Amino acid sequence: MKCIFCDEENEANSIEHIVPESFGNKKYVMKKGEVCDICNGRFSKFEDKALTESIFVMERARLAIITKKGKNAKGKVRKLTIEGDENFRKKYINVNGLNKENMVEFNPATKIGYLVVPSFDKSEVATSKLLLKIGLESFYHSQKTLFKKYDFKDLKDFLTVKDNNPYPFLTTDFEIQKFCSVPRFNDKYELKQKHCELKFVEIDENTLLFKFKFGAIAMTINLLNRNLTWIEENLNLDKKSMLYPEHFRNKISKSVSDILTRHIV
Ligand SMILES: [Zn+2]
């Protein structure tokens, strides 16, 4: 069988989970050989970083997700170490390393306030790779017509390390146009039970947006190229969207980057 990423004929030993097991997914998987062991091994490195060194670890802890090794979620985002409850109670999160900057509008009497945590810890590129990987695999598995329509060359070159230029993505749940589910029927239902939504919208021949949502965290990326046009449009309409990796913020037009600055302040 040919690997969908590197096109090599292979007989893989491992099963590739489209949504990583440590998000709680057990059933939405590729068939053996559709992703070769070399690609699978390459992916596990950025998957691990994206799951344990970004905002995803906070959400995995909050939802008391059990890792593929049967453990509670653990990770580190900058100075904060984050750990889910050992008895897998939802909404119990151990966070160490907090300081005043992490507490907003905190009232000592009621002990109620907002907790502000960073989204990434040099894990933006790993996260973008994870989004692209889940995107292409889910299209192959559930949307064959769209999978065959495009060659996804840029995406494949990036994930097989032939081209290391990062892809821009947005942390947003906002939908410029109506998004549809990538998984269908039972797959869609079972992933939803696991707090996962995979959605897409085809805007034009250069823009096939893929949104991955886990719990309350949503991120959107274009599977076809590194174009910033859809991002400018999105940022104009939705003030909560944030663009990563951060260096892309210098490349978008002035009117839109003003929105970002206002948002950061
Ligand atoms: Zn491969």
Coordinates of C-alpha atoms and ligand atoms in Angstrom, one line a residue:
M1 CA 0.0 0.0 0.0
K2 CA 1.2 3.6 -0.7
C3 CA 1.7 6.1 2.1
I4 CA -0.6 9.1 1.5
F5 CA 2.2 11.5 2.7
C6 CA 5.4 10.2 1.1
D7 CA 3.9 7.9 -1.7
E8 CA 6.3 5.1 -0.7
E9 CA 5.0 1.5 -1.0
N10 CA 5.1 0.0 2.5
E11 CA 3.8 -2.5 4.9
A12 CA 3.4 -0.6 8.1
N13 CA 3.3 -2.3 11.5
S14 CA 1.6 0.6 13.3
I15 CA -1.9 2.0 13.1
E16 CA -2.1 5.7 12.5
H17 CA -4.8 7.5 14.6
I18 CA -6.2 10.3 12.6
V19 CA -7.0 12.3 15.8
P20 CA -4.2 11.3 18.3
E21 CA -5.1 8.7 20.9
S22 CA -4.1 11.1 23.7
F23 CA -7.1 13.3 22.7
G24 CA -9.2 10.2 23.6
N25 CA -9.8 8.9 20.1
K26 CA -9.6 5.1 19.7
K27 CA -11.7 4.3 16.6
Y28 CA -11.1 7.0 14.0
V29 CA -7.9 5.5 12.4
M30 CA -6.2 4.9 9.1
K31 CA -5.9 1.4 7.6
K32 CA -2.4 -0.2 7.9
G33 CA -0.1 1.1 5.3
E34 CA -2.0 4.2 4.4
V35 CA 0.6 6.0 6.5
C36 CA 4.0 4.4 6.6
D37 CA 6.0 3.7 9.8
I38 CA 8.6 6.4 8.9
C39 CA 5.9 9.1 8.5
N40 CA 4.1 7.8 11.6
G41 CA 7.3 8.1 13.6
R42 CA 8.0 11.6 12.3
F43 CA 4.4 12.6 13.3
S44 CA 4.6 11.3 16.8
K45 CA 7.3 13.9 17.7
F46 CA 5.2 17.0 16.8
E47 CA 2.0 15.4 18.1
D48 CA 3.6 15.0 21.5
K49 CA 4.8 18.6 21.5
A50 CA 1.5 20.0 20.4
L51 CA -0.4 17.9 23.0
T52 CA 1.8 18.6 26.0
E53 CA 3.3 22.1 25.3
S54 CA 0.3 24.1 24.1
I55 CA -3.2 25.1 25.3
F56 CA -4.3 21.6 24.3
V57 CA -2.8 20.2 27.5
M58 CA -5.0 22.5 29.6
E59 CA -8.1 21.3 27.8
R60 CA -7.1 17.7 27.9
A61 CA -6.6 18.1 31.7
R62 CA -9.9 20.0 32.1
L63 CA -11.8 17.2 30.3
A64 CA -9.9 14.5 32.2
I65 CA -8.7 12.7 29.0
I66 CA -6.9 9.5 29.6
T67 CA -3.6 9.3 27.5
K68 CA -2.8 6.3 25.4
K69 CA -0.7 5.0 28.2
G70 CA -3.7 5.2 30.6
K71 CA -2.3 8.3 32.5
N72 CA -3.7 11.7 33.3
A73 CA -2.8 14.5 30.9
K74 CA 0.5 16.3 31.8
G75 CA 2.4 19.1 30.2
K76 CA 4.2 22.4 30.4
V77 CA 3.5 25.7 28.8
R78 CA 6.3 28.2 29.5
K79 CA 6.5 28.6 33.3
L80 CA 3.3 26.6 34.0
T81 CA 3.2 22.9 34.7
I82 CA -0.2 21.5 34.0
E83 CA -1.7 18.2 35.1
G84 CA -5.1 16.6 35.0
D85 CA -6.6 15.0 38.0
E86 CA -5.1 11.6 38.9
N87 CA -8.6 10.2 39.5
F88 CA -9.8 11.6 36.2
R89 CA -12.3 14.0 37.6
K90 CA -13.3 16.6 35.1
K91 CA -12.5 20.3 35.7
Y92 CA -9.9 19.5 38.3
I93 CA -6.6 20.8 37.0
N94 CA -3.3 21.2 38.9
V95 CA -1.4 24.2 37.7
N96 CA 2.0 25.0 39.2
G97 CA 4.1 28.2 38.6
L98 CA 1.2 30.7 38.5
N99 CA 1.9 34.3 39.3
K100 CA -0.2 37.5 39.4
E101 CA -0.1 37.9 35.7
N102 CA -1.9 34.7 35.3
M103 CA -4.8 35.8 37.5
V104 CA -7.1 38.4 36.2
E105 CA -10.0 40.0 38.1
F106 CA -9.3 37.6 40.9
N107 CA -11.3 38.1 44.1
P108 CA -9.6 36.6 47.1
A109 CA -12.9 36.5 49.1
T110 CA -14.8 34.5 46.6
K111 CA -11.7 32.9 45.0
I112 CA -13.2 33.6 41.6
G113 CA -11.4 35.1 38.7
Y114 CA -10.0 34.5 35.3
L115 CA -6.9 32.3 34.7
V116 CA -4.8 33.5 31.8
V117 CA -2.4 30.9 30.3
P118 CA -0.2 31.2 27.2
S119 CA -1.4 29.2 24.2
F120 CA 1.9 28.0 23.0
D121 CA 5.5 27.4 24.1
K122 CA 7.5 27.3 20.9
S123 CA 5.0 24.7 19.9
E124 CA 3.2 26.7 17.2
V125 CA 4.9 24.9 14.3
A126 CA 4.3 21.5 15.9
T127 CA 0.6 22.4 16.3
S128 CA 0.3 23.5 12.7
K129 CA 1.8 20.2 11.6
L130 CA -0.7 18.4 13.8
L131 CA -3.6 20.3 12.2
L132 CA -2.4 19.6 8.7
K133 CA -1.9 15.9 9.5
I134 CA -5.3 15.4 11.0
G135 CA -6.7 17.4 8.0
L136 CA -5.2 15.3 5.2
E137 CA -5.9 12.0 7.0
S138 CA -9.5 12.8 7.8
F139 CA -10.1 13.9 4.1
Y140 CA -8.6 10.7 2.9
H141 CA -10.7 8.7 5.3
S142 CA -14.0 10.5 5.0
Q143 CA -14.0 12.9 2.0
K144 CA -12.4 11.0 -0.8
T145 CA -13.7 13.2 -3.6
L146 CA -12.0 16.3 -2.1
F147 CA -8.9 14.3 -1.3
K148 CA -8.6 13.4 -5.0
K149 CA -9.4 16.9 -6.2
Y150 CA -6.2 18.5 -4.9
D151 CA -2.6 17.2 -4.8
F152 CA -1.8 18.7 -1.4
K153 CA 1.9 18.9 -2.5
D154 CA 2.9 21.8 -0.2
L155 CA 1.3 20.1 2.8
K156 CA 3.0 16.7 2.1
D157 CA 6.4 18.4 1.5
F158 CA 6.1 20.2 4.9
L159 CA 5.1 17.1 6.8
T160 CA 7.8 14.9 5.2
V161 CA 10.4 17.6 6.0
K162 CA 11.2 18.5 2.4
D163 CA 10.1 22.1 3.1
N164 CA 10.3 23.6 6.5
N165 CA 8.6 27.0 5.9
P166 CA 5.9 27.3 8.5
Y167 CA 2.1 27.4 7.8
P168 CA 0.0 30.2 9.3
F169 CA -3.1 29.2 11.3
L170 CA -5.7 30.9 13.4
T171 CA -6.9 30.1 16.9
T172 CA -10.5 30.6 16.2
D173 CA -13.9 29.0 16.2
F174 CA -15.2 31.6 13.8
E175 CA -16.5 30.5 10.4
I176 CA -16.1 32.8 7.4
Q177 CA -18.6 30.6 5.5
K178 CA -20.6 27.6 6.6
F179 CA -18.3 24.8 7.6
C180 CA -19.3 21.1 7.1
S181 CA -18.2 18.0 9.1
V182 CA -15.3 16.0 7.6
P183 CA -16.2 12.7 9.3
R184 CA -19.6 11.3 8.5
F185 CA -22.3 9.3 10.3
N186 CA -20.9 7.2 13.1
D187 CA -17.4 8.7 12.9
K188 CA -18.8 12.1 13.4
Y189 CA -21.0 11.1 16.3
E190 CA -18.2 9.2 18.1
L191 CA -15.7 12.0 17.7
K192 CA -18.2 14.4 19.0
Q193 CA -18.6 12.2 22.1
K194 CA -14.8 12.6 22.5
H195 CA -15.2 16.4 22.3
C196 CA -13.7 16.5 18.8
E197 CA -15.1 18.3 15.8
L198 CA -13.3 18.2 12.4
K199 CA -14.9 20.7 9.9
F200 CA -14.0 22.2 6.5
V201 CA -15.1 24.7 4.0
E202 CA -13.9 25.0 0.4
I203 CA -13.7 28.7 -0.4
D204 CA -11.9 28.7 -3.8
E205 CA -9.2 26.6 -5.6
N206 CA -6.5 28.0 -3.3
T207 CA -8.4 27.8 0.0
L208 CA -9.6 24.7 1.6
L209 CA -10.0 25.5 5.3
F210 CA -9.9 22.9 8.0
K211 CA -11.0 23.5 11.5
F212 CA -10.1 21.2 14.4
K213 CA -12.0 21.8 17.6
F214 CA -11.2 20.0 20.9
G215 CA -13.4 20.9 23.8
A216 CA -13.4 24.7 23.8
I217 CA -10.2 25.1 21.7
A218 CA -10.6 25.6 18.0
M219 CA -7.9 26.2 15.3
T220 CA -8.3 26.7 11.6
I221 CA -5.7 26.2 8.8
N222 CA -5.7 26.2 5.0
L223 CA -4.7 22.8 3.8
L224 CA -3.6 24.0 0.3
N225 CA -1.0 26.6 0.8
R226 CA 0.5 29.4 3.1
N227 CA -1.7 32.1 1.6
L228 CA -2.7 34.9 4.1
T229 CA -5.8 36.2 2.2
W230 CA -8.4 34.1 4.1
I231 CA -6.7 35.1 7.4
E232 CA -7.1 38.9 6.6
E233 CA -10.7 38.3 5.8
N234 CA -11.3 36.3 9.0
L235 CA -9.5 38.9 11.2
N236 CA -11.6 41.7 9.8
L237 CA -14.8 39.9 10.8
D238 CA -13.8 38.2 14.0
K239 CA -11.8 40.2 16.6
K240 CA -11.1 37.1 18.7
S241 CA -9.0 35.3 16.1
M242 CA -5.3 35.1 16.7
L243 CA -2.6 34.4 14.1
Y244 CA 0.3 32.0 14.7
P245 CA 3.2 31.6 14.3
E246 CA 3.6 35.2 15.4
H247 CA 6.0 36.3 12.7
F248 CA 3.1 36.1 10.1
R249 CA 1.5 39.1 11.9
N250 CA 4.1 41.4 10.2
K251 CA 3.1 40.1 6.8
I252 CA -0.5 40.9 6.9
S253 CA -1.9 44.3 5.8
K254 CA -1.8 47.3 8.2
S255 CA -5.5 47.6 8.8
V256 CA -5.7 44.0 9.9
S257 CA -2.6 44.0 12.0
D258 CA -4.1 47.0 13.9
I259 CA -6.9 44.7 15.0
L260 CA -4.4 42.2 16.3
T261 CA -2.5 44.8 18.3
R262 CA -5.7 46.1 19.8
H263 CA -6.6 42.6 20.7
I264 CA -3.2 41.8 22.4
V265 CA -3.4 45.0 24.5
Ligands
ZN1 ZN 5.2 7.8 4.5

